[in-house]
Coordinates of C-alpha atoms in Angstrom, one line a residue:
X30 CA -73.6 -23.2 18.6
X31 CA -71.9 -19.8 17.5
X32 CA -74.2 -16.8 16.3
X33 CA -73.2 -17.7 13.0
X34 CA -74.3 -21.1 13.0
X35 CA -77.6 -19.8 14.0
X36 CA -77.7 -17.3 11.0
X37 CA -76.9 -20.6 8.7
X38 CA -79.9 -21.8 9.9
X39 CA -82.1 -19.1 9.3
X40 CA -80.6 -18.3 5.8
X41 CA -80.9 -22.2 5.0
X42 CA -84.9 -21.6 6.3
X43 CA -85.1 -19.1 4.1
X44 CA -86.3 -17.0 7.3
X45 CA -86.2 -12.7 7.5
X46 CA -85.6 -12.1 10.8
X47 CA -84.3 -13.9 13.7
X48 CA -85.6 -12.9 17.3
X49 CA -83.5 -13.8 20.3
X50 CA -84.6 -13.7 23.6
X51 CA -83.8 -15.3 27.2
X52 CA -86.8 -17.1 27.8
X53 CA -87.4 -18.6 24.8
X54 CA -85.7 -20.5 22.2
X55 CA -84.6 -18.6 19.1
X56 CA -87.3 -17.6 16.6
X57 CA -87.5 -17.2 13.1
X58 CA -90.2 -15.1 11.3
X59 CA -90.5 -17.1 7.9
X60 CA -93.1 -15.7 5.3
X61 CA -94.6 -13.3 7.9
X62 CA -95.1 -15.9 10.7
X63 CA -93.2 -16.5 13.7
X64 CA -92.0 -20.2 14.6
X65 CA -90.2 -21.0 17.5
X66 CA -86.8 -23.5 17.2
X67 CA -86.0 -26.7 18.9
X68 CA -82.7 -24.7 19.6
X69 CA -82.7 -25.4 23.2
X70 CA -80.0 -22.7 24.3
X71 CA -79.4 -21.6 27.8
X72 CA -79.7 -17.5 28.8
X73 CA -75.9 -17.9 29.2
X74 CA -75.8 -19.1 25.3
X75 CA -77.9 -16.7 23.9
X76 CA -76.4 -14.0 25.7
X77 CA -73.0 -14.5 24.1
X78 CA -74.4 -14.7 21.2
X79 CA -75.4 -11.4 21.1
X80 CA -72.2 -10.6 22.2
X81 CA -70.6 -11.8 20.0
X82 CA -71.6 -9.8 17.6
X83 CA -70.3 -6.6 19.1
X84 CA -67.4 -4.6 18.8
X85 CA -65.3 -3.8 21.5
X86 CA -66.3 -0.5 21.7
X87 CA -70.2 -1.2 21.7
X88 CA -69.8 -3.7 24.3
X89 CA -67.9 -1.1 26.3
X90 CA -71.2 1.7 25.6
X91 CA -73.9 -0.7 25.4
X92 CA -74.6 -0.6 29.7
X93 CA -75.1 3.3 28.8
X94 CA -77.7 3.0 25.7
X95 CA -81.2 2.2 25.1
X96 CA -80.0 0.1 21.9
X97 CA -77.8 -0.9 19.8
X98 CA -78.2 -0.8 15.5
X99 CA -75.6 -2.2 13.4
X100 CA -75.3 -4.7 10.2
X101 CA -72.8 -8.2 11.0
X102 CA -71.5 -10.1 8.3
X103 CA -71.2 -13.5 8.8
X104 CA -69.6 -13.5 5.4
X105 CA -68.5 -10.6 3.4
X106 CA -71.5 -11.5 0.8
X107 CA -74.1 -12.2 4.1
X108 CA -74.8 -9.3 6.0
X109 CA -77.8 -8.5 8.6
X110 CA -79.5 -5.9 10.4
X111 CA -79.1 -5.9 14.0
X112 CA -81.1 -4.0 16.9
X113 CA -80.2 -5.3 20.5
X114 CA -82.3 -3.7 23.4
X115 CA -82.8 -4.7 27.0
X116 CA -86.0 -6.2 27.7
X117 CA -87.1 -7.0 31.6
X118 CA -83.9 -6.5 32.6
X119 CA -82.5 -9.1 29.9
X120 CA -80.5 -9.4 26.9
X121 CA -83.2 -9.2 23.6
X122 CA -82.4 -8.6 20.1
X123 CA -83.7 -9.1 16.4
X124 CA -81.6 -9.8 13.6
X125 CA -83.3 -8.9 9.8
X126 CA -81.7 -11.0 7.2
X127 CA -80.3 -9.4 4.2
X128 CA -80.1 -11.3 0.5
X129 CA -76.7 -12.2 -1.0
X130 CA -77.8 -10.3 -3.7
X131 CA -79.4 -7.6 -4.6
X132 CA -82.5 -8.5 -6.5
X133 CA -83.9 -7.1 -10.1
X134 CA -87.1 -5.7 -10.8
X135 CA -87.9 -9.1 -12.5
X136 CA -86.6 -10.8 -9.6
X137 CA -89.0 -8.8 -6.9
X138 CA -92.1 -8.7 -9.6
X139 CA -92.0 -4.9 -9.4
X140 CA -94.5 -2.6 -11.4
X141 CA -93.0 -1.4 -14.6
X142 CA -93.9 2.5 -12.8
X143 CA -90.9 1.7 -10.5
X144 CA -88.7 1.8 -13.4
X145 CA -90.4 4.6 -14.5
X146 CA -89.6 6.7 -11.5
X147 CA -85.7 5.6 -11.5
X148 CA -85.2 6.4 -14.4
X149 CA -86.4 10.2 -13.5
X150 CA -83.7 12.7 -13.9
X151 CA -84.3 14.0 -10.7
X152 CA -86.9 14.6 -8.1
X153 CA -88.3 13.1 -4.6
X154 CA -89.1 9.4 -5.0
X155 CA -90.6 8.1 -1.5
X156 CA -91.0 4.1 -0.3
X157 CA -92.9 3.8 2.4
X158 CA -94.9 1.1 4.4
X159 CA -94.7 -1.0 7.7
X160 CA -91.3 -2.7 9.2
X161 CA -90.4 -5.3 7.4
X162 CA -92.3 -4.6 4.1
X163 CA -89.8 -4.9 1.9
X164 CA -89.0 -1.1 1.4
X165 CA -84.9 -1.7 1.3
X166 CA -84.8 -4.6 -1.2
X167 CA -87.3 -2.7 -3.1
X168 CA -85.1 0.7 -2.9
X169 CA -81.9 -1.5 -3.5
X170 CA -83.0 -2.8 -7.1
X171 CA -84.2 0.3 -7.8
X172 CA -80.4 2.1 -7.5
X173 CA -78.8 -1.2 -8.5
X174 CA -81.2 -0.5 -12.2
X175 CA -79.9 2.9 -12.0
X176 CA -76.0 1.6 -11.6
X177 CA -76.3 -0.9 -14.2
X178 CA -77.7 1.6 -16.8
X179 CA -76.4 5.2 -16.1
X180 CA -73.2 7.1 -15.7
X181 CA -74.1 8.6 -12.2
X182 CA -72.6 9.0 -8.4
X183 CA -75.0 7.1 -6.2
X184 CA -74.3 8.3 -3.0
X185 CA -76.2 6.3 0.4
X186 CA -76.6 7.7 3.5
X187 CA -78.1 4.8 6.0
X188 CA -78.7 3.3 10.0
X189 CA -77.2 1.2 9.0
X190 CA -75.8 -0.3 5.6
X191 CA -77.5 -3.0 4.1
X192 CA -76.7 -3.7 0.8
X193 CA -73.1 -3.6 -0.4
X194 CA -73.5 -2.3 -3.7
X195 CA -70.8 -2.5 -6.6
X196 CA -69.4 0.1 -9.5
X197 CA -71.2 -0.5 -12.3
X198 CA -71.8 2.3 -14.8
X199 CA -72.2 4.8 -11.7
X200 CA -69.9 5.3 -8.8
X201 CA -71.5 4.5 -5.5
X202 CA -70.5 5.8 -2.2
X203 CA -72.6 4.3 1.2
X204 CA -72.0 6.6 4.6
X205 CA -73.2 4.8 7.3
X206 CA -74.7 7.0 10.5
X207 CA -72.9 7.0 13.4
X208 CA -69.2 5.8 11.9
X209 CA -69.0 7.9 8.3
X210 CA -70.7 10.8 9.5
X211 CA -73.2 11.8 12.7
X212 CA -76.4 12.4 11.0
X213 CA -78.5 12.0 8.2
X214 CA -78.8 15.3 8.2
X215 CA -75.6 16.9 8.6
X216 CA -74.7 13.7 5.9
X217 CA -77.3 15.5 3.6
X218 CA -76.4 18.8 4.2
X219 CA -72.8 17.8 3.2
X220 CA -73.7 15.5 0.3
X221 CA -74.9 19.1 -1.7
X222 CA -70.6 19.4 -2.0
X223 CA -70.0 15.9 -3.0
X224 CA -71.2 16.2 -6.9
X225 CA -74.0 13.5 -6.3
X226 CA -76.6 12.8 -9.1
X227 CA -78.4 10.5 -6.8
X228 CA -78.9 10.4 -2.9
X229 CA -80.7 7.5 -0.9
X230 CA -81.7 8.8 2.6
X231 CA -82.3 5.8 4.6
X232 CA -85.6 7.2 6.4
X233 CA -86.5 10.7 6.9
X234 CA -86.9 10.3 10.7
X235 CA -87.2 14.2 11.4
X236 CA -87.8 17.7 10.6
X237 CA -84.5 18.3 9.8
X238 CA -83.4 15.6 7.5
X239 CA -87.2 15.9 5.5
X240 CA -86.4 19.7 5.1
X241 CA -82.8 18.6 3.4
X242 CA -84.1 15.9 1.4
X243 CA -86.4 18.4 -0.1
X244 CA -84.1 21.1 -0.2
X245 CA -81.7 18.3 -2.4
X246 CA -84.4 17.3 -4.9
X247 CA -85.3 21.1 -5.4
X248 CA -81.5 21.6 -6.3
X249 CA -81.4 19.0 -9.2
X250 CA -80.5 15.9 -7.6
X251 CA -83.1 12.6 -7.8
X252 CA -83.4 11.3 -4.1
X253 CA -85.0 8.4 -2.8
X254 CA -86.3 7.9 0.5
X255 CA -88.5 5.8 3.3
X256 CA -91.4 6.6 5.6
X257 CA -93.4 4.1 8.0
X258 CA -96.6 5.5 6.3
X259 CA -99.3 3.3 5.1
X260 CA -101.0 5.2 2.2
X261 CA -99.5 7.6 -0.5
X262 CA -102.2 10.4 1.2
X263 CA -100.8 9.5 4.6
X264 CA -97.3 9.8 3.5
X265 CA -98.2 13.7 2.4
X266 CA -100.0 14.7 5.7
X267 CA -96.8 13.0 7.8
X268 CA -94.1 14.8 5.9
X269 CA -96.3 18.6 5.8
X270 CA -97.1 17.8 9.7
X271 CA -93.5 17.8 10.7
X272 CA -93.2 21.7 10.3
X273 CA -94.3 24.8 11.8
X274 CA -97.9 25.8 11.0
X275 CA -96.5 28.6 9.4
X276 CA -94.4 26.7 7.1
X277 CA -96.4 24.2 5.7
X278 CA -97.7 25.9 2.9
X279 CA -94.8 26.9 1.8
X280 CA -93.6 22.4 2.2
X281 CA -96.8 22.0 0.2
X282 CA -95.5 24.1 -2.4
X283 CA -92.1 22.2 -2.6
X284 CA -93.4 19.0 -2.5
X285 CA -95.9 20.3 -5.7
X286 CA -92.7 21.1 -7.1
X287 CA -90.1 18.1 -6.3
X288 CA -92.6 15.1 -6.0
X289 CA -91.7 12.1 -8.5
X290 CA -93.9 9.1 -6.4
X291 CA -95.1 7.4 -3.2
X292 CA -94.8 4.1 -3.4
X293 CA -96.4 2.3 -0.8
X294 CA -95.8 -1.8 0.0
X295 CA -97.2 -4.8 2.3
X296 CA -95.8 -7.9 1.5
X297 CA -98.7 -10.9 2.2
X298 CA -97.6 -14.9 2.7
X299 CA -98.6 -16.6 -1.0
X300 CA -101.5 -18.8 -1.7
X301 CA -99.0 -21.9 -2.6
X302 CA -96.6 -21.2 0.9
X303 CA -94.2 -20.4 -1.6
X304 CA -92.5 -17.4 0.3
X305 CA -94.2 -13.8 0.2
X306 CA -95.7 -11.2 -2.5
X307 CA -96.0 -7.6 -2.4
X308 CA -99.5 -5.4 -2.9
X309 CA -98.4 -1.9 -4.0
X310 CA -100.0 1.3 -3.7
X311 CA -98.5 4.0 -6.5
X312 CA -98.8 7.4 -6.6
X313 CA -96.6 9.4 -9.6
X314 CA -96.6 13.2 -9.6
X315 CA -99.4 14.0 -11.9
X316 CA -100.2 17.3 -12.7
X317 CA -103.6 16.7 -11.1
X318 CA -101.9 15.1 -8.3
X319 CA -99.5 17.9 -7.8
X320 CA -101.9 20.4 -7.9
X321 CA -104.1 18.4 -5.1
X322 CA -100.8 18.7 -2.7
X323 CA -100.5 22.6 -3.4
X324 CA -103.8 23.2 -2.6
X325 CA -103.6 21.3 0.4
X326 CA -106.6 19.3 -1.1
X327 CA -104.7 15.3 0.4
X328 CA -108.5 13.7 1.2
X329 CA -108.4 13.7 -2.8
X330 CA -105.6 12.0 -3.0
X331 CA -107.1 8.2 -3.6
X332 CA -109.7 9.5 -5.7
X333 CA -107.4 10.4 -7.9
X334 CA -105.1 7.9 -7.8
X335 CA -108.5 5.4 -8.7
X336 CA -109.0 7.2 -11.8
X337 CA -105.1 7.1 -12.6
X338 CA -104.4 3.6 -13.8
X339 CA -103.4 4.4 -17.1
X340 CA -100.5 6.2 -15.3
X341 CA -99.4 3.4 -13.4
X342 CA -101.1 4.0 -10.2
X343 CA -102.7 2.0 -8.1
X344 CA -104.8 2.1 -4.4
X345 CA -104.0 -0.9 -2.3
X346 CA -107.0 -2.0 -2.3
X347 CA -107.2 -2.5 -5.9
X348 CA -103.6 -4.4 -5.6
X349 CA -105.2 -6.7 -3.2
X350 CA -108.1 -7.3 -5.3
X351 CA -105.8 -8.5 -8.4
X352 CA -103.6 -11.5 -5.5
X353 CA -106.8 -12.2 -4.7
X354 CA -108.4 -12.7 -8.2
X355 CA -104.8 -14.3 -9.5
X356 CA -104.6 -16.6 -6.9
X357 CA -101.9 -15.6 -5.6
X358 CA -103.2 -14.6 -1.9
X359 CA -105.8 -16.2 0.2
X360 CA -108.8 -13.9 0.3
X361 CA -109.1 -13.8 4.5
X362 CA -105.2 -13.6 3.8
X363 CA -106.2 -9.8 1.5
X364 CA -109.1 -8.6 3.9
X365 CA -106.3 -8.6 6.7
X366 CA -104.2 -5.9 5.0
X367 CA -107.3 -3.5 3.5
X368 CA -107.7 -0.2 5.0
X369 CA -111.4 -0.4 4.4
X370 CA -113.1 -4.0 4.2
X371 CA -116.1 -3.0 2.6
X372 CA -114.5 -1.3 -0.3
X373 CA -112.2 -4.2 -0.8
X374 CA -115.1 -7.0 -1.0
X375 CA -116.6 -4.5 -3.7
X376 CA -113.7 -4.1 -5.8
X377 CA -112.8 -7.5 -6.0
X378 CA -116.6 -8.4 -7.0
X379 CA -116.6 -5.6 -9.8

């Protein structure tokens, strides 16, 4: 079996991710769960596997790095996200699976806000949540809406490339870190010369590239962007806690100024086993909101978005609530994913 036959399989399991290791068979994650194959491989199999996947050159490195992250295409229309590490001493790695095909806001069941906030003319537009919540496909429909219904340049800077995109209306240009250019942030610092309407930064990982993704939605340009955060009042406090003490005032102020939305996903197994759904919670730049973040008044934050919903936001626990009460998601399935249980049981009673 070739790594590509094991990528068949997972594609035809409808599985997103793929976890190889020596001592096990192959695993698939499918709907959130892991299940282990029948793929009865030896080390020696798995291990060229993995292999084969690599370049020349990142087999020649690889003895002198922690890890490896690149996409593979099996296909030119199937691509994947690749980490390998060592493990014990052994071979490891985890392969995401990406979709043919990028999906529409229909497709994905997003909230009509989403659409809302790409078509915004410019601004700081944030998606943030766990690994493996969803936060790329969502990002990807959202600039695949913009391609298909503006005249812009879509320029991507990512670790690495995901979705291929194609001209539509817009021209789109993807860097990926570490063989287009070395950073995300000297990629952002250089994007400011390259006439861009719109700029995706794949994650702002550090002080640097969150001080130039500001810096590029202050300047006219409507940038997206990711954060492992788990609330839209979390996201704030993690970008402002990055800089100097002396500086953060001054962040609050820019964020006041640039900040479009925090959107922030989980995506939870379906009542019918029929793949997965996404709770949401949404945060748009209200002027109330807004002023909150200025006056470095964050512990608001939910409160506000709770008496928002006319504005399209929503608290995750008031997503939950609505699977719960449409049937869509078990109720022990909900209670796993809310921040605060108590709250949650009384929402979805009210």
């Amino acid at each position: 079996m070739t790594i590509n036959d094991l990528l068949a399989a997972a594609r035809q399991n409808k599985c997103s991710d793929v976890h190889i290791t020596m001592d096990r068979n192959p695993i698939f994650r499918i709907n959130g769960s892991l299940m282990e194959t029948d793929l009865n491989l030896s080390p020696q199999e798995k291990e060229a596997m993995i292999y084969e996947m690599l370049t020349p050159d990142q087999k020649q490195n690889f003895s002198s790095i922690d890890d490896l992250d690149f996409a593979y295409a099996t296909t030119p229309d199937c691509r994947h996200r690749v980490n390998v590490f060592h493990q014990n001493n052994k071979l490891a790695c985890v392969i995401r699976v990406i979709n043919n095909t990028i999906p529409t806001f229909q497709q994905l069941n997003l909230p009509p806000v989403l659409r809302e906030l790409a078509d915004q003319p410019r601004g700081l537009v944030l998606i943030t949540g766990p690994t493996g919540s969803g936060k790329s496909t969502t990002l990807a429909a959202m600039l695949d809406y913009i391609n298909s219904t503006r005249s812009e340049h879509i320029l991507t800077i990512e670790d690495p490339i995901e979705y291929v995109y194609s001209h539509k209306r817009s021209i789109i240009h993807q860097r990926e870190v570490g063989i287009d250019v070395t950073s995300f942030a000297g990629a952002l610092r250089s994007s400011l010369r390259e006439d861009p309407d719109v700029i995706l930064v794949g994650e702002m990982r550090d002080y640097e590239t969150i001080s130039a993704a500001i810096t590029a939605a202050e300047t006219g340009h409507l940038v997206f962007s990711t954060l492992h955060t788990q609330g839209a009042a979390d996201t704030i406090d993690r970008i402002i806690d990055v800089f100097p003490a002396h500086n953060q005032q001054q962040i609050r102020t820019q964020l006041a100024a640039t900040l479009r939305g925090v959107v922030t996903q989980t995506l939870l197994p379906k009542l019918d086993g029929g793949g997965r759904v996404a709770a949401f919670e949404i945060m748009t730049g209200t002027d109330a909101v807004l002023n909150l973040i200025r006056e470095n008044k964050c512990h608001q934050l939910v409160s506000a978005i709770q008496t928002s919903a006319k504005q399209g936001m929503t608290t995750l626990t008031a997503s939950l609530a609505h699977l719960v009460r449409t049937n869509q998601v078990a109720l022990e399935v909900a209670m796993e994913r809310a921040r605060n249980k108590e709250e949650f049981l009384t929402t979805l009673q009210a």
